[in-house]
PDB file of C-alpha atoms in Angstrom:
ATOM      1  CA  MET A  29      62.764 192.713  55.729  1.00 88.00           C
ATOM      2  CA  GLN A  30      63.618 194.227  59.082  1.00 89.00           C
ATOM      3  CA  TYR A  31      61.463 195.221  62.037  1.00 93.00           C
ATOM      4  CA  ARG A  32      62.891 197.056  65.029  1.00 97.00           C
ATOM      5  CA  VAL A  33      61.426 198.221  68.338  1.00 98.00           C
ATOM      6  CA  ASP A  34      63.203 200.411  70.879  1.00 98.00           C
ATOM      7  CA  VAL A  35      61.925 200.054  74.440  1.00 97.00           C
ATOM      8  CA  ARG A  36      62.917 202.629  77.042  1.00 97.00           C
ATOM      9  CA  LEU A  37      62.901 201.125  80.523  1.00 97.00           C
ATOM     10  CA  ALA A  38      63.194 202.750  83.938  1.00 96.00           C
ATOM     11  CA  VAL A  39      65.508 200.008  85.196  1.00 97.00           C
ATOM     12  CA  PRO A  40      69.284 199.572  85.095  1.00 97.00           C
ATOM     13  CA  ALA A  41      70.658 197.893  81.979  1.00 98.00           C
ATOM     14  CA  GLU A  42      71.835 195.003  84.149  1.00 97.00           C
ATOM     15  CA  ARG A  43      68.227 194.219  85.121  1.00 97.00           C
ATOM     16  CA  ALA A  44      67.019 194.158  81.521  1.00 98.00           C
ATOM     17  CA  TRP A  45      70.012 192.057  80.463  1.00 98.00           C
ATOM     18  CA  ALA A  46      69.470 189.571  83.295  1.00 98.00           C
ATOM     19  CA  GLN A  47      65.905 188.993  82.073  1.00 97.00           C
ATOM     20  CA  LEU A  48      66.808 188.616  78.405  1.00 98.00           C
ATOM     21  CA  ALA A  49      69.857 186.437  79.095  1.00 98.00           C
ATOM     22  CA  ASP A  50      67.937 183.947  81.271  1.00 98.00           C
ATOM     23  CA  LEU A  51      66.958 181.773  78.329  1.00 97.00           C
ATOM     24  CA  SER A  52      64.977 179.217  80.336  1.00 95.00           C
ATOM     25  CA  ALA A  53      62.729 181.991  81.710  1.00 97.00           C
ATOM     26  CA  TRP A  54      61.449 183.201  78.322  1.00 97.00           C
ATOM     27  CA  PRO A  55      58.283 181.044  78.286  1.00 97.00           C
ATOM     28  CA  ALA A  56      57.369 182.410  81.736  1.00 97.00           C
ATOM     29  CA  TRP A  57      57.505 186.095  80.790  1.00 97.00           C
ATOM     30  CA  THR A  58      56.592 186.378  77.098  1.00 97.00           C
ATOM     31  CA  PRO A  59      53.525 184.879  75.441  1.00 97.00           C
ATOM     32  CA  THR A  60      55.457 184.750  72.148  1.00 96.00           C
ATOM     33  CA  VAL A  61      57.456 181.732  73.398  1.00 97.00           C
ATOM     34  CA  GLU A  62      55.725 178.507  74.461  1.00 97.00           C
ATOM     35  CA  SER A  63      59.000 176.668  75.042  1.00 97.00           C
ATOM     36  CA  LEU A  64      62.697 177.321  74.624  1.00 97.00           C
ATOM     37  CA  ASP A  65      65.294 174.565  74.736  1.00 97.00           C
ATOM     38  CA  SER A  66      68.949 175.523  75.014  1.00 97.00           C
ATOM     39  CA  ALA A  67      72.068 173.581  75.997  1.00 93.00           C
ATOM     40  CA  THR A  68      73.238 176.614  77.991  1.00 95.00           C
ATOM     41  CA  PRO A  69      71.286 178.711  80.507  1.00 95.00           C
ATOM     42  CA  ARG A  70      72.678 181.989  79.110  1.00 97.00           C
ATOM     43  CA  PRO A  71      73.573 183.061  75.574  1.00 98.00           C
ATOM     44  CA  GLN A  72      76.847 181.645  74.278  1.00 98.00           C
ATOM     45  CA  VAL A  73      78.107 181.775  70.701  1.00 98.00           C
ATOM     46  CA  GLY A  74      77.439 178.472  68.968  1.00 97.00           C
ATOM     47  CA  THR A  75      74.616 177.391  71.271  1.00 97.00           C
ATOM     48  CA  ALA A  76      71.688 175.727  69.499  1.00 97.00           C
ATOM     49  CA  VAL A  77      68.276 176.956  70.627  1.00 97.00           C
ATOM     50  CA  THR A  78      64.887 175.483  69.744  1.00 97.00           C
ATOM     51  CA  ILE A  79      61.954 177.849  70.153  1.00 97.00           C
ATOM     52  CA  LYS A  80      58.284 176.897  69.964  1.00 97.00           C
ATOM     53  CA  GLN A  81      56.009 179.858  69.313  1.00 94.00           C
ATOM     54  CA  PRO A  82      52.214 179.860  69.300  1.00 94.00           C
ATOM     55  CA  GLY A  83      50.807 178.529  66.035  1.00 91.00           C
ATOM     56  CA  ARG A  84      54.226 177.673  64.623  1.00 90.00           C
ATOM     57  CA  LYS A  85      56.378 174.571  64.394  1.00 93.00           C
ATOM     58  CA  PRO A  86      59.498 174.556  66.586  1.00 95.00           C
ATOM     59  CA  ALA A  87      62.257 176.646  65.003  1.00 93.00           C
ATOM     60  CA  HIS A  88      65.947 175.888  65.382  1.00 95.00           C
ATOM     61  CA  TYR A  89      68.351 178.772  65.853  1.00 97.00           C
ATOM     62  CA  VAL A  90      72.033 179.182  66.679  1.00 97.00           C
ATOM     63  CA  ILE A  91      73.329 182.022  68.828  1.00 98.00           C
ATOM     64  CA  ASP A  92      75.894 183.717  66.618  1.00 97.00           C
ATOM     65  CA  VAL A  93      76.627 186.982  68.439  1.00 98.00           C
ATOM     66  CA  VAL A  94      77.110 187.613  72.152  1.00 98.00           C
ATOM     67  CA  GLU A  95      78.394 190.752  73.840  1.00 98.00           C
ATOM     68  CA  ASP A  96      77.921 189.763  77.468  1.00 96.00           C
ATOM     69  CA  GLY A  97      75.810 192.226  79.385  1.00 97.00           C
ATOM     70  CA  ARG A  98      74.773 194.008  76.203  1.00 98.00           C
ATOM     71  CA  ARG A  99      73.703 191.929  73.197  1.00 98.00           C
ATOM     72  CA  PHE A 100      72.889 188.540  71.766  1.00 98.00           C
ATOM     73  CA  ARG A 101      71.473 187.373  68.457  1.00 98.00           C
ATOM     74  CA  TRP A 102      70.100 184.051  67.340  1.00 97.00           C
ATOM     75  CA  GLY A 103      69.638 183.156  63.724  1.00 96.00           C
ATOM     76  CA  SER A 104      68.610 180.401  61.394  1.00 94.00           C
ATOM     77  CA  ASP A 105      69.254 179.591  57.731  1.00 89.00           C
ATOM     78  CA  ARG A 106      66.621 177.483  56.052  1.00 83.00           C
ATOM     79  CA  GLY A 107      65.177 177.185  52.578  1.00 80.00           C
ATOM     80  CA  GLY A 108      66.679 180.355  51.144  1.00 81.00           C
ATOM     81  CA  VAL A 109      65.784 182.456  54.177  1.00 86.00           C
ATOM     82  CA  ARG A 110      68.036 183.809  56.921  1.00 89.00           C
ATOM     83  CA  GLN A 111      66.095 184.821  60.038  1.00 92.00           C
ATOM     84  CA  ALA A 112      67.729 186.606  62.932  1.00 96.00           C
ATOM     85  CA  ALA A 113      66.469 188.075  66.183  1.00 97.00           C
ATOM     86  CA  ASP A 114      68.773 190.590  67.832  1.00 98.00           C
ATOM     87  CA  HIS A 115      68.457 191.745  71.455  1.00 98.00           C
ATOM     88  CA  VAL A 116      70.494 194.791  72.496  1.00 98.00           C
ATOM     89  CA  VAL A 117      70.583 196.554  75.877  1.00 98.00           C
ATOM     90  CA  GLU A 118      72.074 200.052  76.086  1.00 98.00           C
ATOM     91  CA  PRO A 119      72.357 201.941  79.372  1.00 98.00           C
ATOM     92  CA  ASP A 120      70.862 205.447  79.287  1.00 98.00           C
ATOM     93  CA  SER A 121      71.825 206.200  82.895  1.00 97.00           C
ATOM     94  CA  ALA A 122      72.472 204.264  86.102  1.00 96.00           C
ATOM     95  CA  VAL A 123      68.729 203.631  86.461  1.00 96.00           C
ATOM     96  CA  ALA A 124      67.428 203.479  82.871  1.00 97.00           C
ATOM     97  CA  CYS A 125      68.170 201.707  79.617  1.00 98.00           C
ATOM     98  CA  THR A 126      66.937 201.138  76.080  1.00 98.00           C
ATOM     99  CA  VAL A 127      66.347 197.638  74.777  1.00 98.00           C
ATOM    100  CA  THR A 128      66.306 197.240  70.997  1.00 98.00           C
ATOM    101  CA  LEU A 129      64.604 194.161  69.572  1.00 98.00           C
ATOM    102  CA  THR A 130      65.218 193.579  65.867  1.00 97.00           C
ATOM    103  CA  PHE A 131      63.945 190.793  63.628  1.00 94.00           C
ATOM    104  CA  THR A 132      65.344 190.411  60.115  1.00 93.00           C
ATOM    105  CA  MET A 133      64.671 188.117  57.172  1.00 88.00           C
ATOM    106  CA  THR A 134      67.171 188.061  54.333  1.00 88.00           C
ATOM    107  CA  GLY A 135      68.150 185.724  51.522  1.00 80.00           C
ATOM    108  CA  PRO A 136      66.549 184.880  48.190  1.00 75.00           C
ATOM    109  CA  LEU A 137      63.108 184.297  49.747  1.00 65.00           C
ATOM    110  CA  GLY A 138      63.518 186.524  52.802  1.00 58.00           C
ATOM    111  CA  ARG A 139      61.986 189.641  51.251  1.00 68.00           C
ATOM    112  CA  ILE A 140      58.918 187.813  49.935  1.00 61.00           C
ATOM    113  CA  LEU A 141      58.299 185.816  53.116  1.00 65.00           C
ATOM    114  CA  GLY A 142      59.002 188.904  55.201  1.00 62.00           C
ATOM    115  CA  LEU A 143      56.338 190.856  53.335  1.00 64.00           C
ATOM    116  CA  LEU A 144      53.841 188.018  53.646  1.00 67.00           C
ATOM    117  CA  GLY A 145      54.487 187.605  57.363  1.00 70.00           C
ATOM    118  CA  ALA A 146      55.129 191.254  58.247  1.00 77.00           C
ATOM    119  CA  ALA A 147      52.009 191.799  60.354  1.00 84.00           C
ATOM    120  CA  LYS A 148      52.607 188.627  62.362  1.00 85.00           C
ATOM    121  CA  ILE A 149      56.296 189.446  62.847  1.00 88.00           C
ATOM    122  CA  ARG A 150      55.538 193.010  63.985  1.00 89.00           C
ATOM    123  CA  GLY A 151      52.881 191.701  66.367  1.00 92.00           C
ATOM    124  CA  MET A 152      55.243 189.180  67.944  1.00 92.00           C
ATOM    125  CA  VAL A 153      58.115 191.644  68.380  1.00 95.00           C
ATOM    126  CA  ASP A 154      55.732 194.262  69.811  1.00 96.00           C
ATOM    127  CA  THR A 155      54.258 191.679  72.204  1.00 96.00           C
ATOM    128  CA  GLU A 156      57.738 190.644  73.325  1.00 96.00           C
ATOM    129  CA  ALA A 157      58.615 194.302  73.968  1.00 97.00           C
ATOM    130  CA  ARG A 158      55.468 194.840  76.063  1.00 96.00           C
ATOM    131  CA  ALA A 159      56.054 191.616  77.997  1.00 97.00           C
ATOM    132  CA  LEU A 160      59.661 192.554  78.738  1.00 97.00           C
ATOM    133  CA  THR A 161      58.533 195.955  79.990  1.00 97.00           C
ATOM    134  CA  ALA A 162      55.920 194.368  82.249  1.00 96.00           C
ATOM    135  CA  VAL A 163      58.313 191.847  83.783  1.00 97.00           C
ATOM    136  CA  VAL A 164      61.268 194.170  84.456  1.00 96.00           C
ATOM    137  CA  GLN A 165      59.316 197.332  85.214  1.00 89.00           C
ATOM    138  CA  PRO A 166      56.141 196.231  87.010  1.00 75.00           C
ATOM    139  CA  GLN A 167      53.578 198.912  87.803  1.00 74.00           C
ATOM    140  CA  SER A 168      53.255 199.886  91.429  1.00 51.00           C
ATOM    141  CA  THR A 169      50.100 198.624  93.136  1.00 54.00           C
ATOM    142  CA  ASP A 170      50.332 201.201  95.929  1.00 51.00           C
ATOM    143  CA  THR A 171      47.205 203.289  96.395  1.00 48.00           C
TER     144      THR A 171
END
């Protein structure tokens, strides 16, 4: 099971990356994260991360991929299921970028659990994409 959202933002890639890479700020900008505990303030390979999401028990992940300024992924292996959330920032120009958010479930039970939880997973990834857009690209209030 894989779900992917591409978000085009009218901000430099560095701005989008700074928001995504500030791990401690996640609960402040996305309603999909109630708390996030990490031993490091920014993504580093091998860092353990505990994420509490609404209506779910805390989940334990390990950051297994980091391309500084561009990408990080956290994943977890539990009970025959591998879950991974990938966050990729690609510059489109000096003042715009595309952020790709991808959630995957693999393993012996990944397909079944992914199908059962597909609507919830899509909703959370879509909400995260909207929240990221709102925080890095706020609408002007000028009249």
